[in-house]
Amino acid sequence: MQWERKTLQMDLRQGLEKPQGGDGPLVGGVPVVTQAGSLKQTGANDAFVKFSGIQKTYDGETLVVKNLNLDIARGEFLTMLGPSGSGKTTTLMMLAGFEVPTQGSILLGGRSIGGMPPHKRDIGMVFQNYALFPHMTVEENLAFPLKVRKLGKPEMEVRVRRALDMVRLGVQSKRRPGQLSGGQQQRVALARALVFEPKLVLMDEPLGALDKQLREEMQLEIKHIHDNLGITVVYVTHDQGEALTMSDRIAVFNDGVIQQLATPAELYERPQNPFVAQFIGENNRLHGKVVALNGSTCTVEIPGAGNVQALAVSVEIVGRPTVLSLRPERVRLNPTPGSLPNVFSARVAEVIYLGDHVRVRMSVCGRDDFVVKLSNSEGVAHVEPGAAMTVGWRAEDCRALDAS
């Protein structure tokens, strides 16, 4: 999808020069994410969205969100990622105004939005089920939020046309939602969320109903729109690949708590605990005990297998149990003797061809679920079920995490 960046940004600025209801400009002072949890500001304001001490319970006893503190920068694409029941959607609904925090405060643009109804928060929403009016045409669906805001007809027509062009649906403007494909309906929903130029756009599993190919196309389309318009997006999903593809930062939720907040690369390459390591991408887990600490590295004893040299991430005491995290693509088959500090015997249990790579399940260190990913270019004809070989990896590719 191609956009003219200058044209889109100029159009958006022109729309913002005449804000409705006295509101100021909605885009500007975009911060740059420099590292996990750190934002470099180009404007005077701090966080655009700020959760402080947020807790939420539905029954007065069980907390579904626990002491949440989270800052989101203006112009950032932040994804809340986690399994069902982890608290991510509840957090999004509190920001939207459809749920009320039991405790704590939420600021938007430096102002508290506690007690403010959803329609006054100037937030765009995109849902999985599209939530389009079936009796209205595409352009009528897009015009609806503008009519609610009492825009004049000329301005309304300009904004609707601009939004249709942005999502490439100009020729479908007279059709009704039932005459469109799932991908086209999701584009209409996205355009409707953007047409009134909100401060913030929230997306709750918006691509969950689409097939794999459409989902991947829409991921890139949403990310391109975000990059070109500079809008702030908070996105909820349980799909790890989706989060890695689209996000500036990802907040990984589990049991009502953010387990780690970081860039996609930081989360994948440097998970801080076993849950994040297992939830983000495929991961081999080896259980053992720390027997030595050597600065940034440690020695871990694997029962019945021997010692492993690993990066000491969240282990500080000798004798404590640990979980070793090792990505399948970091493992080497039949390494040259002496080239790697960690080498173990292995036996192939299963070989699965996946096009651009081969997934090999092996028995290693007493585990039958150890996985190695091999590129087809590496030559895998010798890798067959039952074959005996060795596997090896570098110490810095194996992360020792606290098992408690």
Short mmCIF file of C-alpha atoms in Angstrom, two decimals:
data_model
loop_
_atom_site.label_atom_id
_atom_site.label_comp_id
_atom_site.label_asym_id
_atom_site.label_seq_id
_atom_site.Cartn_x
_atom_site.Cartn_y
_atom_site.Cartn_z
CA MET A 1 0.00 0.00 0.00
CA GLN A 2 1.48 3.33 -1.03
CA TRP A 3 0.74 6.68 0.56
CA GLU A 4 2.02 10.16 -0.12
CA ARG A 5 3.34 11.03 3.33
CA LYS A 6 3.37 14.79 2.78
CA THR A 7 -0.19 14.87 1.46
CA LEU A 8 -1.57 12.85 4.35
CA GLN A 9 0.24 14.87 6.98
CA MET A 10 -0.81 18.17 5.33
CA ASP A 11 -4.44 17.01 5.13
CA LEU A 12 -4.38 15.99 8.76
CA ARG A 13 -2.88 19.31 9.85
CA GLN A 14 -5.51 21.21 7.86
CA GLY A 15 -8.22 19.27 9.65
CA LEU A 16 -6.61 20.04 13.00
CA GLU A 17 -6.39 23.78 12.39
CA LYS A 18 -10.14 23.96 13.02
CA PRO A 19 -10.67 21.66 16.01
CA GLN A 20 -14.24 20.96 17.02
CA GLY A 21 -15.43 21.83 20.48
CA GLY A 22 -12.37 23.96 21.27
CA ASP A 23 -9.92 21.05 21.46
CA GLY A 24 -6.28 21.72 20.59
CA PRO A 25 -4.15 19.89 18.01
CA LEU A 26 -4.24 16.14 18.35
CA VAL A 27 -0.92 15.27 16.67
CA GLY A 28 2.53 16.71 17.33
CA GLY A 29 5.55 16.43 19.60
CA VAL A 30 5.97 12.76 18.73
CA PRO A 31 8.40 11.02 21.11
CA VAL A 32 10.95 8.53 19.87
CA VAL A 33 11.28 5.18 21.63
CA THR A 34 14.96 4.84 22.43
CA GLN A 35 14.94 1.71 24.57
CA ALA A 36 12.56 -0.44 26.58
CA GLY A 37 10.51 1.75 28.89
CA SER A 38 12.34 4.96 27.87
CA LEU A 39 10.85 7.72 25.75
CA LYS A 40 12.73 10.61 24.22
CA GLN A 41 10.38 13.59 24.11
CA THR A 42 10.33 16.13 21.31
CA GLY A 43 7.57 18.14 23.00
CA ALA A 44 7.07 19.55 26.47
CA ASN A 45 4.50 17.02 27.67
CA ASP A 46 5.29 13.76 29.40
CA ALA A 47 3.22 10.63 28.81
CA PHE A 48 0.17 11.11 26.59
CA VAL A 49 -1.65 8.25 28.38
CA LYS A 50 -0.78 7.56 32.01
CA PHE A 51 -2.11 4.73 34.19
CA SER A 52 -1.24 5.24 37.86
CA GLY A 53 -1.90 2.61 40.53
CA ILE A 54 -4.80 1.08 38.59
CA GLN A 55 -6.60 -1.86 40.14
CA LYS A 56 -9.80 -3.51 38.96
CA THR A 57 -12.04 -6.08 40.60
CA TYR A 58 -15.51 -7.21 39.57
CA ASP A 59 -16.47 -9.11 42.72
CA GLY A 60 -14.66 -7.07 45.37
CA GLU A 61 -12.13 -9.84 46.00
CA THR A 62 -10.27 -11.01 42.92
CA LEU A 63 -8.15 -8.40 41.18
CA VAL A 64 -8.14 -8.74 37.39
CA VAL A 65 -5.74 -5.79 37.07
CA LYS A 66 -3.18 -5.31 39.85
CA ASN A 67 -1.45 -2.01 40.58
CA LEU A 68 -0.94 -1.07 36.93
CA ASN A 69 1.49 1.77 36.20
CA LEU A 70 2.03 2.46 32.52
CA ASP A 71 3.01 5.47 30.42
CA ILE A 72 2.22 5.63 26.69
CA ALA A 73 3.86 8.31 24.55
CA ARG A 74 2.14 10.52 22.02
CA GLY A 75 2.40 8.88 18.60
CA GLU A 76 3.36 5.49 20.01
CA PHE A 77 1.98 2.13 18.86
CA LEU A 78 1.73 0.14 22.09
CA THR A 79 0.39 -3.40 22.14
CA MET A 80 -1.08 -5.10 25.19
CA LEU A 81 -0.31 -8.78 24.69
CA GLY A 82 -1.30 -11.74 26.81
CA PRO A 83 -3.47 -14.85 27.15
CA SER A 84 -7.21 -14.74 27.79
CA GLY A 85 -7.98 -13.43 31.26
CA SER A 86 -4.65 -11.67 31.69
CA GLY A 87 -6.18 -8.20 32.17
CA LYS A 88 -5.28 -6.60 28.84
CA THR A 89 -8.82 -6.07 27.51
CA THR A 90 -10.06 -4.84 30.90
CA THR A 91 -7.25 -2.27 30.85
CA LEU A 92 -8.25 -1.14 27.36
CA MET A 93 -11.91 -0.88 28.38
CA MET A 94 -10.98 1.30 31.37
CA LEU A 95 -9.08 3.63 29.04
CA ALA A 96 -12.08 3.72 26.67
CA GLY A 97 -14.49 4.46 29.52
CA PHE A 98 -16.53 1.25 29.32
CA GLU A 99 -15.12 0.02 32.64
CA VAL A 100 -14.35 2.01 35.80
CA PRO A 101 -11.14 1.42 37.77
CA THR A 102 -11.63 0.20 41.32
CA GLN A 103 -8.59 2.22 42.32
CA GLY A 104 -6.09 4.56 40.68
CA SER A 105 -6.20 7.22 37.98
CA ILE A 106 -5.93 7.50 34.19
CA LEU A 107 -4.67 10.66 32.50
CA LEU A 108 -5.12 11.48 28.82
CA GLY A 109 -3.11 14.41 27.55
CA GLY A 110 -2.36 15.41 31.14
CA ARG A 111 -6.04 15.53 32.15
CA SER A 112 -7.88 13.03 34.32
CA ILE A 113 -10.61 11.15 32.47
CA GLY A 114 -12.11 9.57 35.57
CA GLY A 115 -15.88 9.89 35.37
CA MET A 116 -15.77 11.15 31.78
CA PRO A 117 -18.20 9.22 29.52
CA PRO A 118 -16.72 7.36 26.52
CA HIS A 119 -18.15 9.67 23.86
CA LYS A 120 -16.42 12.69 25.39
CA ARG A 121 -12.95 11.15 25.48
CA ASP A 122 -12.31 11.76 21.76
CA ILE A 123 -11.09 8.19 21.29
CA GLY A 124 -11.51 6.04 18.19
CA MET A 125 -12.36 2.36 18.66
CA VAL A 126 -11.93 -0.64 16.37
CA PHE A 127 -13.44 -4.00 17.38
CA GLN A 128 -13.10 -7.55 16.11
CA ASN A 129 -16.75 -7.67 15.02
CA TYR A 130 -16.41 -4.39 13.02
CA ALA A 131 -19.57 -2.88 14.65
CA LEU A 132 -20.73 -1.37 11.35
CA PHE A 133 -24.31 -0.27 10.70
CA PRO A 134 -25.64 -2.86 8.21
CA HIS A 135 -28.35 -0.55 6.78
CA MET A 136 -25.87 2.23 5.96
CA THR A 137 -23.48 2.49 3.02
CA VAL A 138 -19.74 2.65 3.58
CA GLU A 139 -19.67 6.44 3.31
CA GLU A 140 -22.70 6.77 5.59
CA ASN A 141 -20.93 4.63 8.21
CA LEU A 142 -17.92 6.93 8.01
CA ALA A 143 -20.04 10.07 8.16
CA PHE A 144 -21.94 8.94 11.26
CA PRO A 145 -19.34 10.00 13.90
CA LEU A 146 -18.99 13.34 12.08
CA LYS A 147 -22.74 13.94 12.19
CA VAL A 148 -22.72 13.23 15.92
CA ARG A 149 -20.04 15.92 16.25
CA LYS A 150 -22.19 18.28 14.11
CA LEU A 151 -19.63 18.97 11.40
CA GLY A 152 -20.80 20.92 8.38
CA LYS A 153 -21.57 19.00 5.20
CA PRO A 154 -18.61 20.32 3.14
CA GLU A 155 -16.09 19.41 5.87
CA MET A 156 -17.81 16.07 6.38
CA GLU A 157 -17.53 15.17 2.70
CA VAL A 158 -13.82 16.09 2.65
CA ARG A 159 -13.03 13.94 5.68
CA VAL A 160 -15.04 10.95 4.45
CA ARG A 161 -13.35 11.07 1.04
CA ARG A 162 -9.93 11.38 2.66
CA ALA A 163 -10.60 8.40 4.95
CA LEU A 164 -11.91 6.28 2.04
CA ASP A 165 -8.81 7.03 -0.01
CA MET A 166 -6.57 6.21 2.94
CA VAL A 167 -7.96 2.66 3.19
CA ARG A 168 -8.42 2.24 -0.58
CA LEU A 169 -12.21 1.90 -0.52
CA GLY A 170 -13.30 4.83 -2.68
CA VAL A 171 -14.98 2.65 -5.29
CA GLN A 172 -16.93 0.77 -2.60
CA SER A 173 -18.34 3.90 -0.97
CA LYS A 174 -21.95 3.20 -2.01
CA ARG A 175 -21.96 -0.43 -0.90
CA ARG A 176 -23.33 -1.75 2.37
CA PRO A 177 -21.18 -3.79 4.79
CA GLY A 178 -22.88 -7.05 3.79
CA GLN A 179 -21.58 -6.57 0.24
CA LEU A 180 -17.96 -6.35 1.36
CA SER A 181 -15.34 -8.96 2.27
CA GLY A 182 -14.11 -9.33 5.83
CA GLY A 183 -10.95 -7.41 5.04
CA GLN A 184 -12.90 -4.57 3.43
CA GLN A 185 -15.27 -4.37 6.41
CA GLN A 186 -12.29 -4.09 8.75
CA ARG A 187 -10.91 -1.27 6.61
CA VAL A 188 -14.23 0.56 6.94
CA ALA A 189 -14.12 0.10 10.71
CA LEU A 190 -10.56 1.47 10.78
CA ALA A 191 -11.49 4.45 8.60
CA ARG A 192 -14.49 5.24 10.81
CA ALA A 193 -12.24 5.27 13.87
CA LEU A 194 -9.89 7.73 12.17
CA VAL A 195 -12.32 9.96 10.27
CA PHE A 196 -12.99 12.36 13.18
CA GLU A 197 -9.23 12.66 13.87
CA PRO A 198 -9.21 11.39 17.46
CA LYS A 199 -6.46 11.87 20.01
CA LEU A 200 -6.14 8.15 20.47
CA VAL A 201 -7.22 4.96 18.68
CA LEU A 202 -7.92 1.76 20.63
CA MET A 203 -8.07 -1.59 18.86
CA ASP A 204 -9.41 -4.72 20.56
CA GLU A 205 -8.43 -7.91 18.67
CA PRO A 206 -9.45 -6.19 15.40
CA LEU A 207 -8.01 -8.85 13.08
CA GLY A 208 -9.15 -11.95 14.96
CA ALA A 209 -11.95 -12.77 12.51
CA LEU A 210 -9.76 -12.62 9.38
CA ASP A 211 -7.91 -15.50 7.73
CA LYS A 212 -4.11 -15.66 7.96
CA GLN A 213 -3.31 -13.91 4.68
CA LEU A 214 -5.78 -11.07 5.23
CA ARG A 215 -4.63 -10.70 8.81
CA GLU A 216 -1.01 -10.27 7.72
CA GLU A 217 -2.00 -7.75 5.05
CA MET A 218 -4.03 -5.71 7.54
CA GLN A 219 -1.20 -5.76 10.10
CA LEU A 220 1.04 -3.93 7.64
CA GLU A 221 -1.78 -1.63 6.53
CA ILE A 222 -2.56 -0.53 10.10
CA LYS A 223 1.13 -0.04 10.85
CA HIS A 224 1.64 2.06 7.71
CA ILE A 225 -1.34 4.26 8.58
CA HIS A 226 0.02 4.73 12.08
CA ASP A 227 3.47 5.65 10.80
CA ASN A 228 2.12 8.14 8.28
CA LEU A 229 -0.42 9.89 10.50
CA GLY A 230 1.52 9.84 13.76
CA ILE A 231 -1.55 8.83 15.76
CA THR A 232 -1.33 7.11 19.14
CA VAL A 233 -2.55 3.50 19.03
CA VAL A 234 -3.20 1.09 21.90
CA TYR A 235 -3.74 -2.38 20.49
CA VAL A 236 -4.89 -5.56 22.27
CA THR A 237 -4.10 -9.03 20.97
CA HIS A 238 -3.14 -12.52 22.09
CA ASP A 239 -1.24 -13.10 18.81
CA GLN A 240 2.52 -12.83 19.42
CA GLY A 241 3.39 -12.50 15.73
CA GLU A 242 0.91 -9.66 15.33
CA ALA A 243 2.42 -7.82 18.30
CA LEU A 244 6.00 -8.27 17.05
CA THR A 245 5.08 -7.03 13.57
CA MET A 246 3.22 -3.85 14.49
CA SER A 247 4.40 -2.46 17.80
CA ASP A 248 6.83 0.18 18.98
CA ARG A 249 6.59 -1.40 22.43
CA ILE A 250 4.74 -4.39 23.85
CA ALA A 251 3.34 -4.78 27.36
CA VAL A 252 3.12 -8.50 28.13
CA PHE A 253 0.26 -9.19 30.56
CA ASN A 254 -0.32 -12.21 32.74
CA ASP A 255 -2.50 -12.58 35.83
CA GLY A 256 -3.34 -8.87 35.84
CA VAL A 257 0.30 -7.75 35.89
CA ILE A 258 2.66 -6.45 33.19
CA GLN A 259 5.40 -9.06 33.11
CA GLN A 260 7.67 -7.05 30.82
CA LEU A 261 7.40 -3.81 28.83
CA ALA A 262 9.88 -3.50 25.96
CA THR A 263 10.44 -3.23 22.23
CA PRO A 264 9.67 -6.32 20.12
CA ALA A 265 13.37 -7.11 19.68
CA GLU A 266 14.06 -6.70 23.39
CA LEU A 267 11.20 -9.02 24.35
CA TYR A 268 12.21 -11.73 21.92
CA GLU A 269 15.96 -11.59 22.44
CA ARG A 270 16.06 -10.70 26.15
CA PRO A 271 12.98 -11.99 28.03
CA GLN A 272 13.17 -11.26 31.76
CA ASN A 273 11.19 -14.21 33.11
CA PRO A 274 10.06 -17.72 32.02
CA PHE A 275 6.53 -16.59 31.14
CA VAL A 276 7.70 -13.97 28.66
CA ALA A 277 10.29 -16.33 27.19
CA GLN A 278 7.64 -18.98 26.58
CA PHE A 279 4.87 -16.66 25.42
CA ILE A 280 6.92 -14.70 22.89
CA GLY A 281 7.98 -17.07 20.12
CA GLU A 282 9.05 -20.69 20.40
CA ASN A 283 11.37 -21.50 23.27
CA ASN A 284 13.27 -24.47 24.70
CA ARG A 285 13.18 -24.76 28.49
CA LEU A 286 15.74 -26.65 30.52
CA HIS A 287 15.39 -26.89 34.31
CA GLY A 288 18.42 -26.95 36.55
CA LYS A 289 20.26 -25.49 39.54
CA VAL A 290 22.77 -22.64 39.62
CA VAL A 291 26.13 -24.05 40.79
CA ALA A 292 28.37 -21.06 40.03
CA LEU A 293 28.12 -17.34 39.24
CA ASN A 294 30.81 -15.78 37.08
CA GLY A 295 29.97 -12.12 36.56
CA SER A 296 27.38 -11.91 33.77
CA THR A 297 27.36 -15.68 33.22
CA CYS A 298 26.60 -18.70 35.35
CA THR A 299 26.99 -22.45 35.41
CA VAL A 300 23.80 -24.48 35.67
CA GLU A 301 23.63 -28.17 36.47
CA ILE A 302 21.02 -30.12 34.49
CA PRO A 303 20.14 -33.33 36.37
CA GLY A 304 21.47 -36.36 34.51
CA ALA A 305 22.89 -34.29 31.66
CA GLY A 306 25.78 -32.15 32.92
CA ASN A 307 26.54 -28.46 33.19
CA VAL A 308 25.42 -25.60 30.95
CA GLN A 309 27.09 -22.21 30.61
CA ALA A 310 24.43 -19.49 30.39
CA LEU A 311 23.80 -15.76 30.65
CA ALA A 312 22.76 -14.89 34.22
CA VAL A 313 19.63 -12.78 33.68
CA SER A 314 17.61 -13.03 36.89
CA VAL A 315 19.60 -15.46 39.04
CA GLU A 316 21.71 -14.14 41.93
CA ILE A 317 22.14 -17.02 44.40
CA VAL A 318 24.09 -20.25 43.97
CA GLY A 319 21.96 -23.29 44.71
CA ARG A 320 18.69 -21.75 43.50
CA PRO A 321 16.60 -23.45 40.80
CA THR A 322 16.56 -21.81 37.37
CA VAL A 323 14.89 -22.17 33.98
CA LEU A 324 17.15 -21.92 30.95
CA SER A 325 15.58 -20.24 27.91
CA LEU A 326 16.99 -21.09 24.48
CA ARG A 327 15.49 -20.14 21.11
CA PRO A 328 15.33 -23.02 18.57
CA GLU A 329 17.08 -21.03 15.85
CA ARG A 330 20.11 -20.46 18.14
CA VAL A 331 20.88 -24.19 18.34
CA ARG A 332 23.51 -25.74 16.01
CA LEU A 333 23.55 -29.34 14.86
CA ASN A 334 26.84 -31.27 15.00
CA PRO A 335 28.98 -28.25 15.88
CA THR A 336 32.73 -28.38 15.31
CA PRO A 337 34.40 -29.83 18.44
CA GLY A 338 35.55 -27.04 20.75
CA SER A 339 33.62 -24.31 18.93
CA LEU A 340 30.80 -24.00 21.49
CA PRO A 341 30.77 -24.18 25.32
CA ASN A 342 27.54 -26.20 25.46
CA VAL A 343 27.42 -29.47 23.50
CA PHE A 344 25.09 -32.39 24.23
CA SER A 345 24.12 -35.64 22.57
CA ALA A 346 20.72 -35.72 20.88
CA ARG A 347 18.41 -38.03 18.98
CA VAL A 348 15.97 -36.89 16.31
CA ALA A 349 12.33 -37.70 17.11
CA GLU A 350 10.46 -35.81 14.38
CA VAL A 351 11.18 -33.72 11.31
CA ILE A 352 8.55 -31.29 9.98
CA TYR A 353 9.00 -29.45 6.69
CA LEU A 354 7.65 -25.89 6.85
CA GLY A 355 8.76 -24.42 3.54
CA ASP A 356 11.51 -21.94 4.37
CA HIS A 357 12.73 -23.98 7.34
CA VAL A 358 12.61 -27.39 8.95
CA ARG A 359 11.44 -27.92 12.53
CA VAL A 360 13.27 -30.77 14.24
CA ARG A 361 12.02 -32.20 17.52
CA MET A 362 14.75 -33.97 19.48
CA SER A 363 15.53 -35.69 22.76
CA VAL A 364 18.12 -33.54 24.57
CA CYS A 365 19.11 -33.38 28.24
CA GLY A 366 16.30 -35.69 29.23
CA ARG A 367 13.61 -33.71 27.40
CA ASP A 368 11.70 -35.05 24.38
CA ASP A 369 10.31 -31.65 23.34
CA PHE A 370 13.60 -29.91 22.48
CA VAL A 371 13.18 -28.08 19.16
CA VAL A 372 15.73 -26.96 16.58
CA LYS A 373 14.87 -24.77 13.59
CA LEU A 374 17.03 -25.22 10.51
CA SER A 375 17.01 -23.17 7.32
CA ASN A 376 16.54 -25.27 4.19
CA SER A 377 19.73 -23.70 2.86
CA GLU A 378 21.71 -25.44 5.62
CA GLY A 379 21.16 -28.86 4.07
CA VAL A 380 19.00 -31.15 6.16
CA ALA A 381 18.96 -34.37 4.15
CA HIS A 382 20.89 -36.14 6.92
CA VAL A 383 18.36 -35.16 9.59
CA GLU A 384 16.00 -38.12 9.91
CA PRO A 385 13.94 -39.57 12.77
CA GLY A 386 16.12 -41.83 14.90
CA ALA A 387 19.40 -40.20 13.85
CA ALA A 388 21.96 -39.62 16.62
CA MET A 389 23.88 -36.33 16.59
CA THR A 390 25.06 -33.52 18.82
CA VAL A 391 23.57 -30.08 19.48
CA GLY A 392 25.34 -26.98 20.76
CA TRP A 393 24.82 -23.33 21.57
CA ARG A 394 26.62 -20.25 22.86
CA ALA A 395 26.39 -19.19 26.51
CA GLU A 396 25.00 -15.76 25.54
CA ASP A 397 22.12 -17.42 23.64
CA CYS A 398 20.99 -19.35 26.73
CA ARG A 399 19.30 -17.21 29.40
CA ALA A 400 19.15 -18.32 33.04
CA LEU A 401 15.87 -17.05 34.52
CA ASP A 402 14.50 -17.18 38.05
CA ALA A 403 12.32 -20.28 38.40
CA SER A 404 10.49 -19.16 41.55
#
